[in-house]
C-alpha positions in Angstrom: 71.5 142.6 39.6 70.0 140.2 37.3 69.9 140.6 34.1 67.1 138.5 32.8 63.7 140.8 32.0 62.8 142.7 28.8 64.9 145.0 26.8 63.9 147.5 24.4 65.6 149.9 21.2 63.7 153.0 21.1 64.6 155.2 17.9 62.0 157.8 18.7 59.6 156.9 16.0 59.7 152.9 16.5 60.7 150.6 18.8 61.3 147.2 19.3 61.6 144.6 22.6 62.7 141.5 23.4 62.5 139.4 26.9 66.1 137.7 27.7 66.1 135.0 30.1 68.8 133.5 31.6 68.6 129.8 32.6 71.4 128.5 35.3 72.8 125.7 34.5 71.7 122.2 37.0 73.7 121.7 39.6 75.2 118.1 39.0 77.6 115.5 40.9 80.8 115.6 39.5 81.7 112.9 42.5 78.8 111.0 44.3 78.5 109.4 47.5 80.3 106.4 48.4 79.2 103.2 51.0 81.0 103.7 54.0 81.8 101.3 57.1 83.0 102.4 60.2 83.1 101.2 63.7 80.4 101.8 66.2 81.9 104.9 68.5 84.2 106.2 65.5 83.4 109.4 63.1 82.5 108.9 59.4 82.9 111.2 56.5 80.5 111.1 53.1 81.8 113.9 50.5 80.5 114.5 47.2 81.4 116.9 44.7 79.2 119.3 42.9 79.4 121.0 39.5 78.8 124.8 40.6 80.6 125.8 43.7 78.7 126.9 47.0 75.2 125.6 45.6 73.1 124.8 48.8 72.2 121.4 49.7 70.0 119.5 51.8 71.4 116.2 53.9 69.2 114.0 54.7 68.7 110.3 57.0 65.6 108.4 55.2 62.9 111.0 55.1 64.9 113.4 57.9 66.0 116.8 56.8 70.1 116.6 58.6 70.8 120.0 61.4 74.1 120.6 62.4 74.1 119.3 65.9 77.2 117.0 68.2 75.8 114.5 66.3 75.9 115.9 62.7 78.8 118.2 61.1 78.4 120.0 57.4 81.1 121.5 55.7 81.0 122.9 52.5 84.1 124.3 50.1 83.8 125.3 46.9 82.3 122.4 45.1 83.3 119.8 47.7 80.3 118.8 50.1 80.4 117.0 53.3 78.4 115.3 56.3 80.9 114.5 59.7 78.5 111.6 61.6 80.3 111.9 64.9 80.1 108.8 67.6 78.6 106.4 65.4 75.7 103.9 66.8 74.8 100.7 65.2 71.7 101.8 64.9 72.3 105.0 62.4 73.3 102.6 60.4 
């Protein structure tokens, strides 16, 4: 349960409240994306690393939100993301 919301001291005759809120901390790369080059009909792997583990992410090509698919592979551990592209074509390039 979360714990942000507002909390008061009752003494019968007075009281008194307060609101907490709790702010999560961005989640940043710790290790970013690096250019790859891989022959046409081979597999690449791009891996980044995140600051918070598990934190959900969104691949994308250009302006395309990434599915899982034969063509597309993402694995996440911890704070370690990754996209498999499988069968590389010159044109997904």
């Amino acid at each position: 349960e979360a714990d942000a919301g507002e909390y008061t001291c009752d003494t019968g005759d007075q009281q008194t409240t307060a609101a907490v809120l709790v702010k999560a901390p961005p989640v940043l790369f710790k290790h970013w994306l690096k250019n790859e080059e891989v022959e046409e009909g081979h597999t690449v792997t791009l891996c980044c690393e995140l600051t918070k583990p598990n934190a959900p992410v969104e691949w994308r090509k250009g302006d395309t939100v990434l599915q899982s698919s034969d063509k597309y592979e993402m694995r996440q551990e911890g704070t370690r993301v990754e996209l498999i592209i499988y069968d590389a074509e010159a044109q997904d390039g």
